[in-house]
Structure formats: structure tokens, C-alpha cells
Coordinates of N, CA and C in Angstrom, one line a residue:
M1 N -5.0 7.9 -47.1 CA -3.8 7.2 -47.3 C -2.9 7.3 -46.0
K2 N -3.1 8.6 -45.7 CA -2.7 9.5 -44.7 C -2.8 8.6 -43.2
K3 N -4.4 8.2 -43.1 CA -5.0 7.5 -42.3 C -3.8 6.1 -41.9
L4 N -3.7 5.7 -43.2 CA -3.1 4.5 -42.7 C -2.2 4.1 -42.7
V5 N -1.0 5.6 -43.0 CA 0.2 5.6 -42.0 C 0.2 5.6 -41.1
F6 N -0.4 6.7 -40.2 CA -1.0 6.9 -38.9 C -0.7 6.4 -38.1
L7 N -2.4 5.0 -38.7 CA -2.3 3.8 -37.4 C -1.1 2.7 -37.8
L8 N -0.2 2.5 -38.4 CA 1.1 2.0 -39.0 C 1.5 2.2 -37.9
L9 N 2.0 4.2 -37.6 CA 2.7 4.2 -36.5 C 2.6 3.9 -35.3
I10 N 1.2 4.2 -35.2 CA 0.5 3.8 -33.3 C 0.8 2.2 -33.2
A11 N 1.3 1.4 -34.4 CA 0.6 -0.1 -34.3 C 2.7 -0.2 -33.9
F12 N 3.4 0.5 -34.5 CA 4.7 0.2 -34.2 C 5.2 0.5 -33.3
L13 N 4.4 1.4 -32.8 CA 5.0 2.4 -31.1 C 4.7 1.5 -29.6
T14 N 3.3 0.6 -30.2 CA 2.7 0.9 -28.9 C 3.2 -0.4 -29.0
P15 N 3.4 -1.7 -28.6 CA 3.6 -3.1 -28.6 C 4.5 -3.2 -27.7
S16 N 4.7 -2.0 -27.3 CA 5.6 -1.8 -25.4 C 5.0 -2.1 -24.2
L17 N 3.5 -1.4 -24.4 CA 2.4 -1.3 -23.8 C 2.2 -2.3 -23.0
P18 N 2.0 -3.6 -23.3 CA 1.5 -4.7 -22.7 C 2.6 -5.2 -21.8
S19 N 3.8 -4.8 -22.1 CA 4.5 -5.3 -21.2 C 5.0 -4.3 -20.0
I20 N 4.6 -4.0 -19.6 CA 5.0 -3.1 -18.2 C 4.7 -3.6 -16.9
S21 N 4.2 -4.3 -17.1 CA 4.2 -5.6 -16.0 C 5.5 -5.7 -14.6
V22 N 5.8 -5.9 -13.5 CA 6.6 -5.6 -12.8 C 7.1 -7.3 -12.5
K23 N 8.7 -6.7 -12.9 CA 8.8 -8.8 -13.4 C 9.3 -9.1 -12.5
A24 N 9.2 -8.8 -11.2 CA 9.5 -9.2 -10.3 C 8.7 -10.3 -9.2
E25 N 8.9 -11.0 -8.9 CA 8.3 -12.3 -8.5 C 7.3 -11.6 -7.3
E26 N 5.9 -12.1 -7.0 CA 4.5 -11.9 -6.4 C 5.4 -11.8 -4.8
T27 N 5.8 -11.2 -4.1 CA 6.1 -11.3 -2.4 C 5.1 -12.6 -1.8
L28 N 5.8 -13.6 -1.4 CA 5.3 -14.6 -0.6 C 4.9 -14.3 0.5
T29 N 3.5 -14.4 1.2 CA 3.4 -14.1 2.6 C 2.4 -15.4 3.4
Y30 N 3.0 -15.3 4.6 CA 2.4 -16.9 5.3 C 1.4 -16.0 6.6
Y31 N 0.5 -16.5 6.6 CA 0.1 -16.0 8.5 C 0.2 -17.0 9.4
A32 N 0.9 -16.7 10.3 CA 0.9 -17.3 11.5 C 0.5 -17.6 12.6
K33 N -0.7 -18.8 13.0 CA -1.2 -18.7 14.7 C 0.1 -18.6 15.8
V34 N -1.0 -17.8 16.8 CA -0.5 -17.7 18.0 C -1.2 -18.7 18.7
L35 N -0.2 -19.8 18.9 CA -0.9 -21.2 20.0 C -0.8 -21.1 21.5
N36 N 0.6 -20.4 22.0 CA 1.0 -20.2 23.0 C 1.5 -18.4 23.4
Q37 N 2.2 -18.1 23.9 CA 2.6 -16.8 24.3 C 3.4 -16.4 23.6
A38 N 3.5 -15.5 22.7 CA 4.2 -14.9 21.9 C 4.5 -13.7 21.8
N39 N 5.1 -12.8 21.9 CA 5.5 -11.4 21.9 C 5.8 -10.5 20.5
F40 N 5.2 -9.3 20.6 CA 5.5 -8.7 19.3 C 6.3 -7.5 19.4
Y41 N 7.2 -7.6 18.4 CA 8.8 -6.9 18.7 C 9.0 -5.7 17.7
S42 N 9.7 -4.2 18.3 CA 9.9 -3.2 17.6 C 11.3 -4.2 16.3
S43 N 12.9 -4.7 16.9 CA 13.0 -5.0 16.1 C 13.3 -6.8 16.6
A44 N 14.4 -6.8 15.4 CA 14.9 -8.4 15.8 C 15.7 -8.7 16.8
S45 N 15.5 -8.3 18.3 CA 16.4 -8.2 19.0 C 15.0 -8.5 20.2
E46 N 15.5 -9.8 21.1 CA 14.7 -10.0 22.5 C 14.4 -8.6 23.4
S47 N 15.2 -8.3 23.3 CA 15.0 -6.6 24.1 C 13.8 -5.5 23.7
S48 N 13.1 -6.3 22.6 CA 12.3 -4.9 21.8 C 11.1 -5.5 22.1
S49 N 10.5 -6.3 23.2 CA 9.1 -6.9 23.2 C 8.6 -5.3 23.7
L50 N 6.8 -5.1 22.6 CA 6.1 -4.6 22.9 C 5.0 -4.4 23.3
F51 N 4.8 -5.7 23.0 CA 3.6 -6.8 23.9 C 3.2 -7.7 23.7
T52 N 2.2 -8.8 24.3 CA 2.1 -10.1 24.5 C 0.8 -10.3 23.5
L53 N 1.3 -10.9 22.2 CA -0.1 -11.2 21.1 C -0.7 -11.9 22.0
P54 N -2.1 -11.4 21.6 CA -3.0 -12.4 22.4 C -3.2 -14.0 21.3
N55 N -3.7 -14.8 22.2 CA -3.9 -16.3 21.8 C -5.0 -16.8 20.8
T56 N -4.6 -17.3 19.4 CA -5.7 -17.8 18.8 C -5.2 -17.2 18.0
Y57 N -4.9 -15.9 17.7 CA -4.6 -15.2 16.9 C -4.1 -14.8 15.9
F58 N -3.9 -14.2 14.5 CA -2.2 -14.4 13.6 C -1.8 -12.9 13.3
V59 N -0.6 -13.5 12.7 CA 0.6 -12.2 12.6 C 0.4 -12.4 11.2
L60 N 0.4 -11.6 10.5 CA 0.7 -11.6 8.4 C 2.7 -12.1 8.5
L61 N 3.0 -12.9 8.1 CA 4.6 -12.9 7.9 C 5.3 -12.4 6.7
I62 N 5.9 -11.8 6.9 CA 6.3 -11.0 5.2 C 7.7 -11.5 5.3
G63 N 8.6 -11.9 5.9 CA 10.3 -11.8 5.6 C 10.8 -12.5 6.6
Q64 N 12.1 -12.4 6.4 CA 12.8 -13.0 7.9 C 13.8 -12.5 8.2
E65 N 14.2 -12.7 9.4 CA 16.2 -12.0 10.1 C 16.1 -12.9 10.8
G66 N 17.3 -13.8 10.7 CA 17.8 -14.7 11.8 C 16.7 -15.5 12.3
D67 N 16.6 -15.1 14.1 CA 15.8 -16.1 14.8 C 14.3 -15.5 14.3
F68 N 14.3 -14.6 13.8 CA 12.7 -13.7 13.8 C 12.5 -13.6 12.4
Y69 N 10.7 -13.7 12.5 CA 9.7 -13.3 11.2 C 9.5 -11.6 11.2
R70 N 9.6 -11.5 10.1 CA 9.2 -9.6 10.0 C 7.6 -9.9 9.7
A71 N 6.8 -9.3 10.7 CA 5.2 -9.4 10.4 C 4.6 -8.4 10.9
K72 N 3.2 -8.5 10.0 CA 2.4 -7.2 10.3 C 1.4 -7.5 11.4
Y73 N 0.9 -6.8 12.4 CA 0.1 -7.2 13.0 C -0.9 -5.9 13.3
L74 N -2.5 -6.1 12.8 CA -3.1 -4.9 12.4 C -2.4 -4.3 11.7
D75 N -1.9 -2.3 12.1 CA -1.5 -1.6 11.4 C -0.5 -1.9 11.7
L76 N 0.7 -2.5 12.6 CA 2.2 -2.1 13.0 C 2.6 -3.1 12.0
Y77 N 3.7 -3.3 11.5 CA 4.6 -3.7 11.6 C 5.6 -3.7 12.2
G78 N 6.6 -5.3 12.5 CA 7.4 -5.5 13.4 C 8.0 -6.7 13.4
Y79 N 8.5 -7.1 14.4 CA 8.9 -8.6 14.2 C 8.3 -9.9 15.0
V80 N 8.3 -11.1 15.2 CA 7.8 -12.4 15.9 C 8.9 -13.1 15.8
K81 N 9.1 -14.1 17.4 CA 10.4 -15.0 17.1 C 9.5 -16.4 15.9
K82 N 10.5 -17.3 15.5 CA 9.8 -18.3 15.3 C 9.6 -18.9 15.8
D83 N 10.5 -19.4 16.7 CA 9.9 -20.3 17.7 C 8.6 -20.2 18.6
E84 N 8.0 -18.9 18.0 CA 6.4 -18.5 19.0 C 5.1 -18.8 18.4
V85 N 5.3 -18.4 17.1 CA 3.7 -18.3 16.0 C 4.3 -19.9 15.5
T86 N 3.0 -20.1 14.5 CA 3.0 -21.7 14.7 C 2.3 -21.3 12.7
P87 N 3.4 -20.7 11.9 CA 2.8 -20.4 10.3 C 1.7 -21.8 10.0
M88 N 0.9 -21.1 9.4 CA -0.1 -22.3 8.4 C -0.2 -22.0 6.7
D89 N -1.1 -22.8 6.5 CA -1.3 -23.1 5.0 C -3.1 -22.6 4.9
G90 N -2.8 -21.6 4.7 CA -4.8 -20.6 4.6 C -4.9 -19.8 5.5
V91 N -5.8 -18.9 4.8 CA -5.5 -17.1 5.1 C -7.1 -17.1 5.8
P92 N -7.2 -16.8 6.8 CA -7.9 -17.1 7.6 C -9.2 -15.1 7.8
T93 N -10.5 -15.8 7.9 CA -11.0 -14.3 7.5 C -11.1 -13.7 8.5
S94 N -10.9 -13.5 9.6 CA -10.6 -12.1 10.8 C -9.2 -12.5 11.2
P95 N -8.1 -12.3 11.0 CA -6.8 -12.7 11.4 C -6.7 -12.0 12.7
Y96 N -6.7 -11.0 13.2 CA -6.6 -9.7 14.3 C -7.9 -9.9 14.9
P97 N -7.7 -9.5 16.3 CA -8.9 -9.2 17.1 C -9.3 -8.0 16.7
N98 N -10.7 -7.5 17.3 CA -10.9 -6.2 17.2 C -11.6 -5.3 18.9
E99 N -10.8 -5.5 19.6 CA -11.3 -5.5 20.4 C -10.5 -3.6 21.1
V100 N -11.5 -2.9 21.7 CA -10.9 -1.3 22.5 C -11.5 -1.4 23.9
F101 N -11.0 -1.0 24.5 CA -10.9 -0.2 25.8 C -11.2 1.5 26.4
R102 N -11.8 1.9 27.2 CA -12.2 3.2 27.3 C -11.4 3.7 28.7
N103 N -11.0 4.7 28.9 CA -10.6 5.7 29.7 C -11.6 6.2 30.7
F104 N -11.4 5.6 31.7 CA -12.7 6.3 32.7 C -12.3 7.6 33.6
N105 N -10.6 7.4 34.0 CA -10.3 8.8 35.0 C -10.6 10.1 34.0
D106 N -11.3 10.7 34.8 CA -12.1 12.0 34.2 C -10.7 13.0 34.4
N107 N -9.6 12.7 34.9 CA -8.1 13.4 34.4 C -7.7 13.6 33.2
G108 N -8.0 12.3 32.5 CA -6.9 12.1 31.6 C -6.6 10.9 32.0
L109 N -5.9 10.0 31.3 CA -4.9 8.7 32.1 C -4.0 9.2 30.8
N110 N -2.5 9.1 31.4 CA -1.4 9.3 30.4 C -0.7 8.3 30.0
L111 N -0.5 8.5 28.5 CA 0.1 7.9 27.7 C 2.0 7.4 27.7
Q112 N 2.1 6.5 28.1 CA 3.7 6.5 28.2 C 4.7 5.4 27.4
S113 N 5.7 5.9 27.4 CA 6.4 5.4 26.3 C 7.2 4.0 26.6
Q114 N 7.1 3.5 28.2 CA 7.2 2.5 28.4 C 6.3 2.2 29.5
P115 N 6.0 0.5 30.1 CA 4.6 0.2 31.1 C 5.3 0.3 32.5
T116 N 5.8 1.6 32.5 CA 6.0 2.4 33.9 C 5.9 3.9 34.2
N117 N 5.8 4.4 35.4 CA 5.4 5.5 35.7 C 6.4 6.5 35.4
S118 N 8.0 6.1 35.6 CA 9.1 7.1 35.4 C 9.3 7.3 34.4
S119 N 8.8 6.7 33.1 CA 9.4 6.6 31.5 C 8.3 8.0 31.4
A120 N 8.9 8.4 30.0 CA 8.6 9.3 29.1 C 7.0 9.3 28.4
T121 N 6.0 10.6 29.2 CA 4.9 10.6 29.0 C 4.7 11.3 27.7
L122 N 4.0 10.3 26.8 CA 3.6 10.9 25.6 C 2.4 12.1 25.6
G123 N 1.7 12.1 26.1 CA 0.1 12.8 25.9 C -0.5 11.9 26.6
K124 N -2.3 12.2 26.7 CA -2.9 11.7 27.6 C -4.1 11.2 26.4
L125 N -4.7 9.6 27.2 CA -5.6 9.6 26.4 C -7.1 10.2 27.3
D126 N -8.2 10.8 26.5 CA -9.3 11.6 27.2 C -10.4 11.0 27.6
F127 N -10.6 11.5 28.1 CA -12.0 10.9 29.4 C -12.9 10.2 28.7
L128 N -13.3 9.1 29.2 CA -14.7 8.0 28.1 C -14.3 7.9 26.8
E129 N -13.2 8.1 26.2 CA -13.0 7.8 24.7 C -12.6 6.8 24.8
E130 N -12.5 5.6 23.4 CA -12.5 4.2 23.4 C -11.1 4.4 22.4
Y131 N -10.2 4.0 22.4 CA -8.9 3.3 22.2 C -8.9 1.9 21.5
T132 N -8.5 1.7 20.3 CA -8.3 -0.1 20.1 C -6.8 -0.2 20.8
L133 N -7.4 -1.5 21.2 CA -6.1 -2.4 22.1 C -5.7 -3.4 21.1
Y134 N -4.2 -3.4 21.0 CA -3.4 -4.2 20.0 C -2.8 -5.4 21.4
G135 N -2.8 -5.4 22.1 CA -1.9 -6.2 23.1 C -2.0 -5.6 24.1
T136 N -1.5 -6.6 25.4 CA -0.9 -6.4 27.3 C 0.1 -6.6 27.1
T137 N 0.6 -6.1 28.0 CA 2.1 -6.1 28.3 C 2.1 -6.3 30.1
T138 N 3.1 -6.7 31.0 CA 3.3 -6.2 32.5 C 4.3 -5.2 32.7
G139 N 3.6 -4.5 33.7 CA 4.8 -3.4 34.1 C 4.8 -3.6 35.1
Q140 N 5.0 -1.9 36.0 CA 5.0 -1.1 37.3 C 3.4 -1.1 37.5
E141 N 3.2 -1.6 38.8 CA 2.7 -1.5 40.2 C 2.6 0.1 40.3
L142 N 1.5 0.5 39.7 CA 1.7 2.3 40.6 C 0.9 1.9 41.7
F143 N 0.2 1.3 42.5 CA -0.3 1.7 43.6 C -0.7 0.1 44.1
P144 N -0.3 -0.3 45.6 CA -0.3 -1.8 45.9 C -2.1 -2.1 45.3
N145 N -2.5 -3.4 45.8 CA -3.8 -4.0 45.0 C -4.1 -3.5 44.0
S146 N -3.4 -2.9 43.1 CA -3.6 -2.4 41.8 C -3.6 -3.5 41.0
T147 N -3.2 -3.1 39.9 CA -2.3 -4.5 38.6 C -1.5 -3.6 37.9
N148 N -0.5 -4.9 37.6 CA 0.8 -4.8 36.6 C 0.3 -4.7 34.9
I149 N -0.5 -4.7 34.7 CA -1.4 -5.0 32.9 C -1.5 -3.5 32.9
W150 N -0.6 -3.4 31.4 CA -0.9 -1.9 30.8 C -0.8 -3.0 29.3
Y151 N -1.4 -1.7 28.7 CA -2.2 -1.9 27.7 C -1.5 -0.9 26.6
Y152 N -1.5 -1.7 25.6 CA -0.1 -1.7 24.6 C -1.6 -0.7 23.4
C153 N -1.4 0.6 23.2 CA -2.6 1.5 21.9 C -2.1 2.9 21.2
N154 N -3.2 3.0 21.0 CA -2.5 4.0 20.3 C -3.3 5.4 20.3
A155 N -2.8 6.6 20.1 CA -3.6 8.1 20.0 C -3.2 8.9 19.6
T156 N -4.1 10.0 19.2 CA -3.8 11.0 18.6 C -3.1 12.5 19.1
I157 N -2.5 12.4 19.5 CA -1.8 13.5 20.2 C -0.9 14.7 19.6
D158 N -1.7 15.6 19.5 CA -1.3 17.0 18.9 C -1.6 16.6 17.0
G159 N -2.4 16.1 16.9 CA -2.8 15.4 15.6 C -2.0 14.3 14.9
V160 N -0.8 14.2 16.3 CA 0.3 12.7 15.7 C -0.2 11.4 16.2
S161 N -0.3 10.6 15.2 CA -0.5 9.4 15.5 C 0.7 8.9 16.3
T162 N 0.6 8.4 17.6 CA 1.1 8.1 18.5 C 0.9 6.7 19.5
F163 N 2.3 5.8 19.8 CA 1.8 4.5 20.4 C 2.5 4.3 21.7
G164 N 1.7 3.7 22.6 CA 2.4 4.1 24.0 C 2.1 3.1 24.8
Y165 N 1.6 3.0 26.2 CA 1.4 2.4 27.3 C 0.1 2.9 28.4
A166 N -0.8 2.6 28.5 CA -2.0 3.3 29.3 C -2.0 1.8 30.6
F167 N -2.0 2.8 31.5 CA -2.0 1.7 32.9 C -3.6 0.9 33.0
S168 N -3.8 0.0 32.6 CA -5.0 -0.9 32.8 C -6.0 -0.2 33.8
Y169 N -5.0 0.0 34.9 CA -6.0 -0.3 36.1 C -7.5 1.0 36.3
Y170 N -7.2 2.2 35.0 CA -8.0 3.3 34.5 C -8.9 2.8 33.8
C171 N -9.3 1.4 33.4 CA -9.8 1.4 32.2 C -10.8 0.8 32.0
D172 N -11.5 0.4 31.2 CA -12.8 -0.6 31.3 C -13.6 -1.0 29.7
I173 N -14.1 -1.8 29.9 CA -15.0 -1.9 28.4 C -14.5 -3.2 28.1
F174 N -12.7 -3.2 27.9 CA -12.4 -4.7 27.6 C -12.2 -6.0 29.1
D175 N -13.3 -7.0 28.4 CA -12.8 -7.7 29.1 C -12.3 -9.5 29.0
G176 N -11.3 -9.0 27.5 CA -10.3 -10.2 27.1 C -10.6 -10.4 26.5
F177 N -10.3 -10.8 25.5 CA -10.0 -11.7 24.0 C -10.7 -12.7 23.3
T178 N -11.7 -12.6 22.7 CA -12.6 -13.9 22.5 C -11.4 -14.7 21.5
E179 N -12.1 -15.7 21.6 CA -11.1 -16.8 20.8 C -11.2 -16.6 19.6
N180 N -10.4 -17.2 18.5 CA -10.1 -17.1 17.1 C -10.1 -18.6 17.1
T181 N -11.4 -19.4 16.4 CA -11.2 -20.6 16.3 C -10.7 -21.4 14.7
E182 N -10.2 -20.0 14.0 CA -10.0 -20.8 12.8 C -8.4 -21.4 13.0
Y183 N -8.4 -22.6 12.1 CA -7.4 -23.3 11.8 C -7.0 -24.0 10.7
F184 N -5.6 -24.4 10.5 CA -5.4 -24.8 9.2 C -3.7 -25.4 9.5
P185 N -3.7 -26.3 8.0 CA -3.0 -27.2 8.1 C -1.0 -26.9 8.7
E186 N -0.8 -27.0 9.4 CA 0.2 -26.2 9.7 C 2.1 -26.3 8.9
I187 N 2.2 -25.5 8.8 CA 3.6 -25.5 7.2 C 4.6 -26.0 8.3
T188 N 5.2 -26.9 8.2 CA 6.4 -27.5 8.9 C 7.5 -27.3 7.9
G189 N 7.8 -26.8 6.6 CA 9.1 -26.7 6.1 C 9.0 -25.7 6.1
E190 N 10.8 -25.2 5.8 CA 11.0 -23.3 5.4 C 10.0 -22.5 4.6
L191 N 9.8 -21.7 5.1 CA 9.1 -20.7 4.2 C 10.2 -20.1 3.6
Q192 N 9.1 -20.1 2.0 CA 10.2 -19.3 1.1 C 9.8 -17.7 1.3
F193 N 10.3 -16.7 0.9 CA 10.4 -15.2 0.9 C 10.7 -15.0 -0.2
S194 N 9.8 -14.7 -1.7 CA 10.4 -14.1 -3.0 C 10.6 -12.5 -1.8
S195 N 11.9 -12.3 -3.5 CA 12.4 -10.3 -3.3 C 11.2 -9.2 -2.8
Q196 N 11.5 -8.8 -2.6 CA 10.7 -7.6 -2.0 C 10.9 -6.5 -3.5
T197 N 12.2 -6.2 -4.2 CA 12.6 -5.3 -4.2 C 12.7 -5.5 -6.2
P198 N 11.7 -5.2 -6.8 CA 11.1 -5.2 -7.9 C 12.6 -4.9 -9.3
E199 N 12.7 -5.4 -10.2 CA 13.3 -5.5 -11.3 C 13.6 -4.2 -11.9
N200 N 12.6 -3.2 -12.0 CA 12.3 -2.2 -12.4 C 12.7 -0.8 -11.6
G201 N 13.6 -1.2 -10.4 CA 13.7 0.1 -9.4 C 12.5 0.3 -8.5
G202 N 11.4 0.1 -8.5 CA 10.7 0.5 -7.6 C 9.6 0.9 -7.8
L203 N 9.4 1.2 -10.3 CA 8.4 2.0 -10.2 C 6.8 1.1 -10.1
S204 N 5.9 1.8 -10.2 CA 5.0 1.0 -10.5 C 4.2 0.4 -11.9
D205 N 3.2 -0.1 -12.1 CA 2.9 -0.3 -13.6 C 2.4 1.2 -13.7
T206 N 1.6 2.0 -13.3 CA 1.2 3.4 -13.4 C 1.6 4.1 -14.1
V207 N 3.3 4.1 -13.5 CA 4.1 5.1 -13.7 C 5.1 4.6 -15.0
I208 N 5.4 3.6 -15.3 CA 5.7 2.9 -16.2 C 5.0 3.6 -17.6
A209 N 3.6 3.0 -17.5 CA 2.5 3.3 -18.4 C 2.3 5.0 -19.1
I210 N 2.5 5.7 -18.2 CA 3.0 7.2 -17.8 C 4.2 7.8 -19.1
I211 N 5.4 7.0 -18.4 CA 6.0 7.5 -18.9 C 6.5 7.0 -20.6
I212 N 6.2 5.9 -20.7 CA 5.6 5.1 -22.3 C 4.6 5.9 -23.1
L213 N 3.8 6.3 -22.1 CA 2.9 7.0 -23.1 C 3.2 8.1 -23.3
A214 N 4.1 9.0 -22.6 CA 4.8 10.4 -22.7 C 5.8 10.8 -23.7
V215 N 6.8 9.3 -24.0 CA 7.5 9.6 -25.3 C 6.6 8.9 -25.9
S216 N 5.8 8.4 -26.5 CA 5.1 7.5 -27.7 C 4.6 8.9 -27.9
L217 N 3.7 9.5 -27.5 CA 2.1 10.7 -27.9 C 3.7 11.4 -28.8
P218 N 4.3 12.2 -28.4 CA 4.6 13.9 -29.4 C 5.4 12.6 -29.9
C219 N 6.1 11.5 -30.2 CA 6.7 11.1 -31.7 C 5.7 11.2 -32.6
L220 N 4.8 10.5 -32.0 CA 3.5 10.2 -33.2 C 3.2 11.6 -33.8
V221 N 2.9 12.4 -32.8 CA 2.6 14.0 -33.6 C 3.7 14.6 -34.3
I222 N 4.3 14.6 -33.6 CA 5.7 15.0 -34.9 C 5.6 14.0 -36.3
L223 N 5.5 12.9 -35.9 CA 5.7 12.3 -37.4 C 4.1 12.8 -38.5
Y224 N 2.9 12.8 -37.7 CA 2.4 12.9 -38.6 C 2.1 14.7 -38.8
L225 N 2.9 15.4 -38.4 CA 3.2 17.0 -38.6 C 4.3 16.6 -40.2
L226 N 5.1 15.6 -39.7 CA 6.3 15.4 -41.0 C 5.3 15.2 -42.1
L227 N 4.2 13.9 -42.4 CA 3.4 13.9 -43.2 C 2.8 14.3 -44.0
S228 N 1.8 15.4 -42.9 CA 0.8 16.1 -43.9 C 0.9 17.4 -44.3
P229 N 2.0 18.1 -44.3 CA 2.4 19.3 -45.5 C 2.4 18.3 -46.8
S230 N 2.8 17.4 -47.1 CA 2.9 16.6 -48.1 C 2.1 16.7 -49.0
K231 N 0.9 16.6 -48.9 CA -0.1 16.3 -49.4 C -1.2 17.9 -49.6
K232 N -0.6 18.6 -48.3 CA -1.2 19.9 -48.6 C 0.0 20.1 -50.1
L233 N 1.1 19.8 -50.1 CA 2.0 21.1 -51.3 C 1.4 20.0 -52.5
K234 N 0.3 18.6 -52.7 CA 0.4 18.6 -53.5 C -0.9 19.0 -53.9
T235 N -1.8 19.3 -53.3 CA -3.1 19.7 -53.7 C -2.8 21.1 -54.0
S236 N -2.0 21.9 -53.1 CA -1.8 23.5 -53.6 C -1.1 23.5 -55.1
R237 N -0.1 22.5 -55.5 CA 0.2 22.3 -56.8 C -0.7 22.2 -58.0
R238 N -1.6 21.0 -57.6 CA -3.0 21.5 -58.7 C -3.5 22.1 -58.8
R239 N -3.4 23.0 -57.4 CA -4.6 24.2 -58.2 C -4.1 25.1 -58.4
I240 N -2.6 25.5 -58.6 CA -1.9 26.5 -59.5 C -2.2 26.0 -60.6
F241 N -2.0 24.4 -60.9 CA -1.9 24.3 -62.5 C -3.3 24.4 -63.0
S242 N -4.2 24.3 -61.9 CA -5.5 24.3 -62.9 C -5.2 25.5 -63.4
R243 N -5.6 26.6 -62.1 CA -5.9 27.8 -63.2 C -4.7 28.8 -63.9
K244 N -3.3 28.0 -63.6 CA -2.8 28.2 -65.5 C -3.5 27.6 -66.2
G245 N -3.4 26.5 -66.5 CA -4.5 25.8 -67.7 C -6.2 26.4 -67.8
H246 N -6.6 27.3 -66.8 CA -7.2 28.3 -67.1 C -7.4 29.2 -68.2
K247 N -6.0 30.2 -67.9 CA -5.7 31.1 -68.3 C -5.4 31.0 -70.3
D248 N -4.9 30.3 -70.6 CA -4.8 29.6 -71.5 C -6.1 29.2 -72.5
Y249 N -6.9 28.8 -71.5 CA -8.2 28.4 -72.5 C -8.9 30.2 -72.7
Y250 N -9.8 29.9 -74.4 CA -10.7 31.7 -75.0 C -11.6 30.6 -75.2
E251 N -12.5 31.0 -75.2 CA -14.0 30.8 -75.7 C -13.9 32.1 -76.6
F252 N -14.3 31.7 -77.9 CA -14.6 32.6 -79.1 C -16.1 33.0 -79.0
N253 N -16.7 34.1 -79.3 CA -17.8 34.7 -80.1 C -18.2 35.1 -81.4
E254 N -18.9 34.6 -81.6 CA -19.1 35.0 -83.0 C -18.8 36.9 -83.7
D255 N -20.1 37.3 -82.5 CA -20.3 38.6 -82.2 C -19.0 39.8 -82.8
D256 N -17.8 38.9 -82.3 CA -16.5 40.2 -81.7 C -15.8 39.4 -83.4
L257 N -16.6 38.8 -84.2 CA -15.5 38.5 -85.4 C -16.1 39.9 -86.7

């Protein structure tokens, strides 16, 4: 009987567990291809351009703000202008380039906050170390007949991941971005991005499940303990009555008469 009651309690308390999924719609995203020159921006402003995106590759569009899309490129989050990219109906297998460059300046190569020598120096790129190339931009030509091309890259400076610009004159290995030939039907209509804020305030399914279990399990234990003593008490009383009845029972021996 106790097991039956316990199972009924579990069935009563657990129906809410399957309904812990986030109620908000899945965020819609789109891949957009760079068919002509397009820049990647740090904010929804034309003055915040970081670098030029390589032609034929993609950015992942995750939202919109005025004339800009919020976008992801490699591991960077930023913005692209709506009129500089072409949204497509498909998922590319290689949306981003995989290019590196190497610094061959044995004195180290400065990583600048802007593509100019007068900007803040964030650190140095190590000699013969390879770095991921995100994109290129034009900047200061440090000396005559050199180049005005700078590489936007990431380096670990004093244990901190740091983005900045390297003067390409002292870099090798990179010979240009290879072409990405993936192509999908173009999306000509307005893109629909769903809300990115879940109705549960941002709690994940795992957190919700833990909360429900943390509340349910103590209730089960308490109810189990409340039901258990009643059976023990009945059993104890039966034993007492049995002992009392035993005392009232006498067996006569003929030798005692």
C-alpha cells in the first residue's frame, strides 16, 4: 500500500517536468554572402568600420538595427550594412575563410588599435608566429614604396585576447583569400528575426529542471515520512496485543493436580 501511495505522489508531482522547454520562438538567422565590397562594423555606424570582409564569403545575420544587420563573422559579433550583403536561403558548409599570416620581423610586430603608427600600441606579434586573418583594411603607409594594407587579427597579449591591426609589409604566408563558390537563392523580401528574449527570463531548460526537482524531491520525502509511521504504529500495536493475549493463556499439566 505504501508503495502504491508513493507512486501516486510521484505521478502527481512530475507532470510539470516535460513542460520545461523555453516558450520563446527559436531565433531566426540567415546567411548573407559578400558579393561586392562590404565592411564589418563594431556598431551600427559607418564610422565604426573594422575591416573589409573577403568577397564570396558569408556573415551570419542575427538581427537588425536601422540600416544595419547585427552579424556574426568567425568568432566576432558586429554589424554589416544591409545594402552591402546579400541574404541567401541556404546554409553554407564553409561560410568563413580560414586564412593565416606570419610575422617575419625578428624584432616583433606592433599590434595597433588603428591602422596607423600613431595609434595606441596594444602589444607585439611574435616572430614567425601565425595569426588568424579576419580581414584587411587600408591605413597609413609607414614608409615610401611599402604598402597601406593592414591586417585585422587577434593575438594573446599578457594572457588577454586582443584584436588589432598589423602592418602587412612585415607579414607573409597569406597570398589572398580563396574563392568560396557556394551560392543559394537570394532572399528578396524583408527578413524576419524572432525575439531573442525567452519568456522565462533567460533560464535554460537545465536550470528549470533542477529547480523543479529541487522543489519536488523534498516534498516526496516529507510525504513519505509522514505516511510511514502509521504502518509502523499499527504493527507495533498488533505485537502488543499478541503479547497481552499470550499472558492470558495457560496450559495445565496433569502432574500439578
